Amino acid sequence: MKVTAYLVRHGQTYMNLYNKVQGWIDSPLTKKGLEDADNAGERLKDINFDAAFSSDSGRAIQTAHHILQANNNNINIISYQFPELREQFHGYFEGENLEQMWQFVGEQVKTTSEAGVLKNFGLEKARDLIAKADLYNNAEDNKTFWKRVDRGIDRIRENTKDGDKILIVSHGMTIRSIVDRYNPALDIGEPAKNGSITKLIITDKDIKVEYFNNLGKV
């Protein structure tokens, strides 16, 4: 099986705008966020999708809706919302100031900025550090995160067939984590931008990342 997937990060939300930690909690798209979604739709309007997938977060569902509206052939296709495609869960830190979270988490390794932690320890170790720092032990560690996301990818495989072209709308760190795992050369330390497109080739047992974080023509 070979499925072509266009993986989009949702549009900007109010939590993004206010620099808050946003994983499983949700907030609406801003005016710019709606523009992010519409711009992604414009770049993907010539693709007739066979199915659409998103996380069950409102910001992802709303972004997917705007993208599909750009092509009349995509309006009535089957759309799935899977909780497995959510952003990583930050537990106690959800809704907190992003910089304050990294100061707290980074104290464990004496590196108190997001850029420093990710550069020195990588995405997967950073998840473990967040989980270890969570006072309530609810945040996902790296093993738990990947068990969930891998299950989501398997659910996509179960609901597609060879040759399909699909839309997936997910979240910044989830998208970057997929890129970092399957084509680390493309991860140059920049987060996935709101409305950006990452192209995947999903086979029975593997994922190929063809490009990441594209804000131009696909």
PDB file of N, CA and C in Angstrom, residues 132-205:
ATOM      1  N   LYS A 132       8.559  14.144  33.496  1.00  0.00           N
ATOM      2  CA  LYS A 132       9.191  14.014  34.813  1.00  0.00           C
ATOM      3  C   LYS A 132       8.917  15.233  35.686  1.00  0.00           C
ATOM      4  N   ALA A 133       8.794  16.414  35.062  1.00  0.00           N
ATOM      5  CA  ALA A 133       8.581  17.645  35.817  1.00  0.00           C
ATOM      6  C   ALA A 133       7.119  17.861  36.193  1.00  0.00           C
ATOM      7  N   ASP A 134       6.205  17.139  35.550  1.00  0.00           N
ATOM      8  CA  ASP A 134       4.779  17.324  35.803  1.00  0.00           C
ATOM      9  C   ASP A 134       4.438  16.880  37.226  1.00  0.00           C
ATOM     10  N   LEU A 135       3.925  17.802  38.029  1.00  0.00           N
ATOM     11  CA  LEU A 135       3.633  17.528  39.436  1.00  0.00           C
ATOM     12  C   LEU A 135       2.541  16.478  39.622  1.00  0.00           C
ATOM     13  N   TYR A 136       1.698  16.292  38.605  1.00  0.00           N
ATOM     14  CA  TYR A 136       0.582  15.355  38.718  1.00  0.00           C
ATOM     15  C   TYR A 136       0.811  14.058  37.932  1.00  0.00           C
ATOM     16  N   ASN A 137       1.958  13.950  37.286  1.00  0.00           N
ATOM     17  CA  ASN A 137       2.307  12.735  36.538  1.00  0.00           C
ATOM     18  C   ASN A 137       1.290  12.394  35.443  1.00  0.00           C
ATOM     19  N   ASN A 138       0.749  13.431  34.794  1.00  0.00           N
ATOM     20  CA  ASN A 138      -0.220  13.228  33.713  1.00  0.00           C
ATOM     21  C   ASN A 138       0.378  13.435  32.325  1.00  0.00           C
ATOM     22  N   ALA A 139       1.450  14.213  32.216  1.00  0.00           N
ATOM     23  CA  ALA A 139       2.031  14.520  30.903  1.00  0.00           C
ATOM     24  C   ALA A 139       2.548  13.245  30.239  1.00  0.00           C
ATOM     25  N   GLU A 140       2.443  13.212  28.905  1.00  0.00           N
ATOM     26  CA  GLU A 140       2.924  12.050  28.167  1.00  0.00           C
ATOM     27  C   GLU A 140       4.449  12.011  28.137  1.00  0.00           C
ATOM     28  N   ASP A 141       5.023  10.876  28.481  1.00  0.00           N
ATOM     29  CA  ASP A 141       6.440  10.688  28.204  1.00  0.00           C
ATOM     30  C   ASP A 141       6.583  10.231  26.753  1.00  0.00           C
ATOM     31  N   ASN A 142       7.810  10.064  26.304  1.00  0.00           N
ATOM     32  CA  ASN A 142       8.025   9.777  24.891  1.00  0.00           C
ATOM     33  C   ASN A 142       7.411   8.443  24.473  1.00  0.00           C
ATOM     34  N   LYS A 143       7.533   7.436  25.312  1.00  0.00           N
ATOM     35  CA  LYS A 143       6.976   6.117  24.983  1.00  0.00           C
ATOM     36  C   LYS A 143       5.457   6.178  24.839  1.00  0.00           C
ATOM     37  N   THR A 144       4.807   6.881  25.752  1.00  0.00           N
ATOM     38  CA  THR A 144       3.350   6.995  25.718  1.00  0.00           C
ATOM     39  C   THR A 144       2.903   7.788  24.499  1.00  0.00           C
ATOM     40  N   PHE A 145       3.623   8.868  24.197  1.00  0.00           N
ATOM     41  CA  PHE A 145       3.300   9.691  23.027  1.00  0.00           C
ATOM     42  C   PHE A 145       3.340   8.860  21.755  1.00  0.00           C
ATOM     43  N   TRP A 146       4.430   8.114  21.541  1.00  0.00           N
ATOM     44  CA  TRP A 146       4.573   7.372  20.298  1.00  0.00           C
ATOM     45  C   TRP A 146       3.624   6.183  20.224  1.00  0.00           C
ATOM     46  N   LYS A 147       3.300   5.580  21.337  1.00  0.00           N
ATOM     47  CA  LYS A 147       2.314   4.504  21.319  1.00  0.00           C
ATOM     48  C   LYS A 147       0.985   5.024  20.788  1.00  0.00           C
ATOM     49  N   ARG A 148       0.609   6.236  21.215  1.00  0.00           N
ATOM     50  CA  ARG A 148      -0.639   6.845  20.755  1.00  0.00           C
ATOM     51  C   ARG A 148      -0.567   7.235  19.292  1.00  0.00           C
ATOM     52  N   VAL A 149       0.492   7.958  18.899  1.00  0.00           N
ATOM     53  CA  VAL A 149       0.599   8.431  17.513  1.00  0.00           C
ATOM     54  C   VAL A 149       0.716   7.269  16.533  1.00  0.00           C
ATOM     55  N   ASP A 150       1.497   6.259  16.883  1.00  0.00           N
ATOM     56  CA  ASP A 150       1.620   5.083  16.017  1.00  0.00           C
ATOM     57  C   ASP A 150       0.257   4.408  15.823  1.00  0.00           C
ATOM     58  N   ARG A 151      -0.529   4.374  16.883  1.00  0.00           N
ATOM     59  CA  ARG A 151      -1.875   3.811  16.776  1.00  0.00           C
ATOM     60  C   ARG A 151      -2.729   4.643  15.818  1.00  0.00           C
ATOM     61  N   GLY A 152      -2.552   5.969  15.858  1.00  0.00           N
ATOM     62  CA  GLY A 152      -3.271   6.841  14.936  1.00  0.00           C
ATOM     63  C   GLY A 152      -2.881   6.607  13.487  1.00  0.00           C
ATOM     64  N   ILE A 153      -1.581   6.445  13.233  1.00  0.00           N
ATOM     65  CA  ILE A 153      -1.125   6.150  11.868  1.00  0.00           C
ATOM     66  C   ILE A 153      -1.677   4.819  11.395  1.00  0.00           C
ATOM     67  N   ASP A 154      -1.736   3.830  12.286  1.00  0.00           N
ATOM     68  CA  ASP A 154      -2.315   2.540  11.913  1.00  0.00           C
ATOM     69  C   ASP A 154      -3.800   2.671  11.590  1.00  0.00           C
ATOM     70  N   ARG A 155      -4.500   3.524  12.329  1.00  0.00           N
ATOM     71  CA  ARG A 155      -5.921   3.735  12.028  1.00  0.00           C
ATOM     72  C   ARG A 155      -6.095   4.394  10.654  1.00  0.00           C
ATOM     73  N   ILE A 156      -5.174   5.288  10.295  1.00  0.00           N
ATOM     74  CA  ILE A 156      -5.214   5.876   8.947  1.00  0.00           C
ATOM     75  C   ILE A 156      -5.004   4.784   7.901  1.00  0.00           C
ATOM     76  N   ARG A 157      -4.038   3.901   8.140  1.00  0.00           N
ATOM     77  CA  ARG A 157      -3.794   2.799   7.204  1.00  0.00           C
ATOM     78  C   ARG A 157      -5.048   1.929   7.039  1.00  0.00           C
ATOM     79  N   GLU A 158      -5.747   1.700   8.137  1.00  0.00           N
ATOM     80  CA  GLU A 158      -6.929   0.840   8.102  1.00  0.00           C
ATOM     81  C   GLU A 158      -8.068   1.464   7.302  1.00  0.00           C
ATOM     82  N   ASN A 159      -8.054   2.787   7.152  1.00  0.00           N
ATOM     83  CA  ASN A 159      -9.157   3.484   6.502  1.00  0.00           C
ATOM     84  C   ASN A 159      -8.767   4.084   5.153  1.00  0.00           C
ATOM     85  N   THR A 160      -7.660   3.597   4.574  1.00  0.00           N
ATOM     86  CA  THR A 160      -7.230   4.042   3.247  1.00  0.00           C
ATOM     87  C   THR A 160      -6.843   2.833   2.411  1.00  0.00           C
ATOM     88  N   LYS A 161      -6.637   3.084   1.138  1.00  0.00           N
ATOM     89  CA  LYS A 161      -6.235   2.008   0.225  1.00  0.00           C
ATOM     90  C   LYS A 161      -5.109   2.503  -0.669  1.00  0.00           C
ATOM     91  N   ASP A 162      -4.487   1.603  -1.366  1.00  0.00           N
ATOM     92  CA  ASP A 162      -3.366   1.932  -2.232  1.00  0.00           C
ATOM     93  C   ASP A 162      -3.749   3.003  -3.247  1.00  0.00           C
ATOM     94  N   GLY A 163      -2.901   4.016  -3.348  1.00  0.00           N
ATOM     95  CA  GLY A 163      -3.113   5.088  -4.318  1.00  0.00           C
ATOM     96  C   GLY A 163      -3.902   6.268  -3.797  1.00  0.00           C
ATOM     97  N   ASP A 164      -4.438   6.178  -2.597  1.00  0.00           N
ATOM     98  CA  ASP A 164      -5.232   7.284  -2.053  1.00  0.00           C
ATOM     99  C   ASP A 164      -4.375   8.526  -1.818  1.00  0.00           C
ATOM    100  N   LYS A 165      -5.031   9.668  -1.945  1.00  0.00           N
ATOM    101  CA  LYS A 165      -4.465  10.951  -1.526  1.00  0.00           C
ATOM    102  C   LYS A 165      -5.329  11.469  -0.382  1.00  0.00           C
ATOM    103  N   ILE A 166      -4.682  11.813   0.725  1.00  0.00           N
ATOM    104  CA  ILE A 166      -5.451  12.183   1.912  1.00  0.00           C
ATOM    105  C   ILE A 166      -4.932  13.475   2.536  1.00  0.00           C
ATOM    106  N   LEU A 167      -5.811  14.124   3.258  1.00  0.00           N
ATOM    107  CA  LEU A 167      -5.466  15.277   4.078  1.00  0.00           C
ATOM    108  C   LEU A 167      -5.391  14.834   5.527  1.00  0.00           C
ATOM    109  N   ILE A 168      -4.360  15.281   6.231  1.00  0.00           N
ATOM    110  CA  ILE A 168      -4.273  15.084   7.680  1.00  0.00           C
ATOM    111  C   ILE A 168      -4.015  16.446   8.318  1.00  0.00           C
ATOM    112  N   VAL A 169      -4.810  16.830   9.300  1.00  0.00           N
ATOM    113  CA  VAL A 169      -4.564  18.071  10.042  1.00  0.00           C
ATOM    114  C   VAL A 169      -4.223  17.700  11.480  1.00  0.00           C
ATOM    115  N   SER A 170      -3.041  18.115  11.908  1.00  0.00           N
ATOM    116  CA  SER A 170      -2.583  17.792  13.254  1.00  0.00           C
ATOM    117  C   SER A 170      -1.909  19.017  13.866  1.00  0.00           C
ATOM    118  N   HIS A 171      -0.878  18.785  14.658  1.00  0.00           N
ATOM    119  CA  HIS A 171      -0.337  19.819  15.546  1.00  0.00           C
ATOM    120  C   HIS A 171       1.172  19.926  15.425  1.00  0.00           C
ATOM    121  N   GLY A 172       1.685  21.080  15.846  1.00  0.00           N
ATOM    122  CA  GLY A 172       3.068  21.439  15.576  1.00  0.00           C
ATOM    123  C   GLY A 172       4.100  20.439  16.047  1.00  0.00           C
ATOM    124  N   MET A 173       4.059  20.085  17.336  1.00  0.00           N
ATOM    125  CA  MET A 173       5.081  19.183  17.854  1.00  0.00           C
ATOM    126  C   MET A 173       4.867  17.752  17.369  1.00  0.00           C
ATOM    127  N   THR A 174       3.618  17.374  17.151  1.00  0.00           N
ATOM    128  CA  THR A 174       3.346  16.043  16.610  1.00  0.00           C
ATOM    129  C   THR A 174       3.913  15.918  15.202  1.00  0.00           C
ATOM    130  N   ILE A 175       3.690  16.941  14.383  1.00  0.00           N
ATOM    131  CA  ILE A 175       4.212  16.931  13.019  1.00  0.00           C
ATOM    132  C   ILE A 175       5.739  16.913  13.030  1.00  0.00           C
ATOM    133  N   ARG A 176       6.332  17.775  13.817  1.00  0.00           N
ATOM    134  CA  ARG A 176       7.795  17.835  13.851  1.00  0.00           C
ATOM    135  C   ARG A 176       8.385  16.522  14.363  1.00  0.00           C
ATOM    136  N   SER A 177       7.696  15.876  15.280  1.00  0.00           N
ATOM    137  CA  SER A 177       8.175  14.598  15.806  1.00  0.00           C
ATOM    138  C   SER A 177       8.166  13.525  14.729  1.00  0.00           C
ATOM    139  N   ILE A 178       7.127  13.515  13.891  1.00  0.00           N
ATOM    140  CA  ILE A 178       7.070  12.563  12.784  1.00  0.00           C
ATOM    141  C   ILE A 178       8.232  12.805  11.822  1.00  0.00           C
ATOM    142  N   VAL A 179       8.488  14.074  11.509  1.00  0.00           N
ATOM    143  CA  VAL A 179       9.601  14.414  10.621  1.00  0.00           C
ATOM    144  C   VAL A 179      10.928  14.004  11.246  1.00  0.00           C
ATOM    145  N   ASP A 180      11.098  14.307  12.523  1.00  0.00           N
ATOM    146  CA  ASP A 180      12.347  14.002  13.224  1.00  0.00           C
ATOM    147  C   ASP A 180      12.614  12.500  13.259  1.00  0.00           C
ATOM    148  N   ARG A 181      11.574  11.713  13.339  1.00  0.00           N
ATOM    149  CA  ARG A 181      11.740  10.258  13.391  1.00  0.00           C
ATOM    150  C   ARG A 181      12.042   9.665  12.015  1.00  0.00           C
ATOM    151  N   TYR A 182      11.333  10.135  10.977  1.00  0.00           N
ATOM    152  CA  TYR A 182      11.396   9.466   9.683  1.00  0.00           C
ATOM    153  C   TYR A 182      12.311  10.153   8.660  1.00  0.00           C
ATOM    154  N   ASN A 183      12.627  11.417   8.868  1.00  0.00           N
ATOM    155  CA  ASN A 183      13.585  12.097   7.989  1.00  0.00           C
ATOM    156  C   ASN A 183      14.243  13.223   8.780  1.00  0.00           C
ATOM    157  N   PRO A 184      15.100  12.876   9.741  1.00  0.00           N
ATOM    158  CA  PRO A 184      15.670  13.875  10.642  1.00  0.00           C
ATOM    159  C   PRO A 184      16.457  14.967   9.946  1.00  0.00           C
ATOM    160  N   ALA A 185      16.942  14.720   8.737  1.00  0.00           N
ATOM    161  CA  ALA A 185      17.696  15.746   8.019  1.00  0.00           C
ATOM    162  C   ALA A 185      16.833  16.965   7.710  1.00  0.00           C
ATOM    163  N   LEU A 186      15.521  16.778   7.644  1.00  0.00           N
ATOM    164  CA  LEU A 186      14.614  17.897   7.350  1.00  0.00           C
ATOM    165  C   LEU A 186      14.300  18.738   8.579  1.00  0.00           C
ATOM    166  N   ASP A 187      14.580  18.209   9.766  1.00  0.00           N
ATOM    167  CA  ASP A 187      14.315  18.957  10.993  1.00  0.00           C
ATOM    168  C   ASP A 187      15.542  19.783  11.336  1.00  0.00           C
ATOM    169  N   ILE A 188      15.482  21.072  10.981  1.00  0.00           N
ATOM    170  CA  ILE A 188      16.633  21.958  11.195  1.00  0.00           C
ATOM    171  C   ILE A 188      16.446  22.839  12.430  1.00  0.00           C
ATOM    172  N   GLY A 189      15.563  22.396  13.318  1.00  0.00           N
ATOM    173  CA  GLY A 189      15.377  23.114  14.571  1.00  0.00           C
ATOM    174  C   GLY A 189      14.263  24.142  14.554  1.00  0.00           C
ATOM    175  N   GLU A 190      13.477  24.171  13.495  1.00  0.00           N
ATOM    176  CA  GLU A 190      12.376  25.123  13.410  1.00  0.00           C
ATOM    177  C   GLU A 190      11.051  24.411  13.648  1.00  0.00           C
ATOM    178  N   PRO A 191      10.134  25.033  14.390  1.00  0.00           N
ATOM    179  CA  PRO A 191       8.827  24.401  14.606  1.00  0.00           C
ATOM    180  C   PRO A 191       7.994  24.402  13.340  1.00  0.00           C
ATOM    181  N   ALA A 192       7.036  23.488  13.274  1.00  0.00           N
ATOM    182  CA  ALA A 192       6.075  23.500  12.175  1.00  0.00           C
ATOM    183  C   ALA A 192       5.234  24.775  12.290  1.00  0.00           C
ATOM    184  N   LYS A 193       5.108  25.491  11.214  1.00  0.00           N
ATOM    185  CA  LYS A 193       4.372  26.768  11.223  1.00  0.00           C
ATOM    186  C   LYS A 193       2.877  26.519  11.023  1.00  0.00           C
ATOM    187  N   ASN A 194       2.067  27.404  11.591  1.00  0.00           N
ATOM    188  CA  ASN A 194       0.625  27.296  11.417  1.00  0.00           C
ATOM    189  C   ASN A 194       0.266  27.352   9.943  1.00  0.00           C
ATOM    190  N   GLY A 195      -0.499  26.372   9.487  1.00  0.00           N
ATOM    191  CA  GLY A 195      -0.910  26.333   8.090  1.00  0.00           C
ATOM    192  C   GLY A 195       0.108  25.726   7.150  1.00  0.00           C
ATOM    193  N   SER A 196       1.252  25.293   7.672  1.00  0.00           N
ATOM    194  CA  SER A 196       2.281  24.710   6.797  1.00  0.00           C
ATOM    195  C   SER A 196       1.888  23.297   6.384  1.00  0.00           C
ATOM    196  N   ILE A 197       2.469  22.844   5.282  1.00  0.00           N
ATOM    197  CA  ILE A 197       2.158  21.534   4.713  1.00  0.00           C
ATOM    198  C   ILE A 197       3.416  20.667   4.705  1.00  0.00           C
ATOM    199  N   THR A 198       3.271  19.457   5.184  1.00  0.00           N
ATOM    200  CA  THR A 198       4.328  18.452   5.174  1.00  0.00           C
ATOM    201  C   THR A 198       3.804  17.255   4.389  1.00  0.00           C
ATOM    202  N   LYS A 199       4.563  16.803   3.416  1.00  0.00           N
ATOM    203  CA  LYS A 199       4.096  15.701   2.565  1.00  0.00           C
ATOM    204  C   LYS A 199       4.696  14.382   3.015  1.00  0.00           C
ATOM    205  N   LEU A 200       3.820  13.396   3.212  1.00  0.00           N
ATOM    206  CA  LEU A 200       4.227  12.063   3.624  1.00  0.00           C
ATOM    207  C   LEU A 200       3.807  11.030   2.591  1.00  0.00           C
ATOM    208  N   ILE A 201       4.598   9.974   2.474  1.00  0.00           N
ATOM    209  CA  ILE A 201       4.200   8.770   1.758  1.00  0.00           C
ATOM    210  C   ILE A 201       4.084   7.676   2.818  1.00  0.00           C
ATOM    211  N   ILE A 202       2.866   7.206   3.029  1.00  0.00           N
ATOM    212  CA  ILE A 202       2.609   6.191   4.053  1.00  0.00           C
ATOM    213  C   ILE A 202       2.461   4.835   3.371  1.00  0.00           C
ATOM    214  N   THR A 203       3.294   3.894   3.766  1.00  0.00           N
ATOM    215  CA  THR A 203       3.191   2.527   3.254  1.00  0.00           C
ATOM    216  C   THR A 203       2.722   1.612   4.385  1.00  0.00           C
ATOM    217  N   ASP A 204       2.675   0.310   4.096  1.00  0.00           N
ATOM    218  CA  ASP A 204       2.188  -0.632   5.104  1.00  0.00           C
ATOM    219  C   ASP A 204       2.999  -0.583   6.396  1.00  0.00           C
ATOM    220  N   LYS A 205       4.302  -0.359   6.264  1.00  0.00           N
ATOM    221  CA  LYS A 205       5.169  -0.465   7.440  1.00  0.00           C
ATOM    222  C   LYS A 205       6.078   0.732   7.675  1.00  0.00           C
TER     223      LYS A 205
END
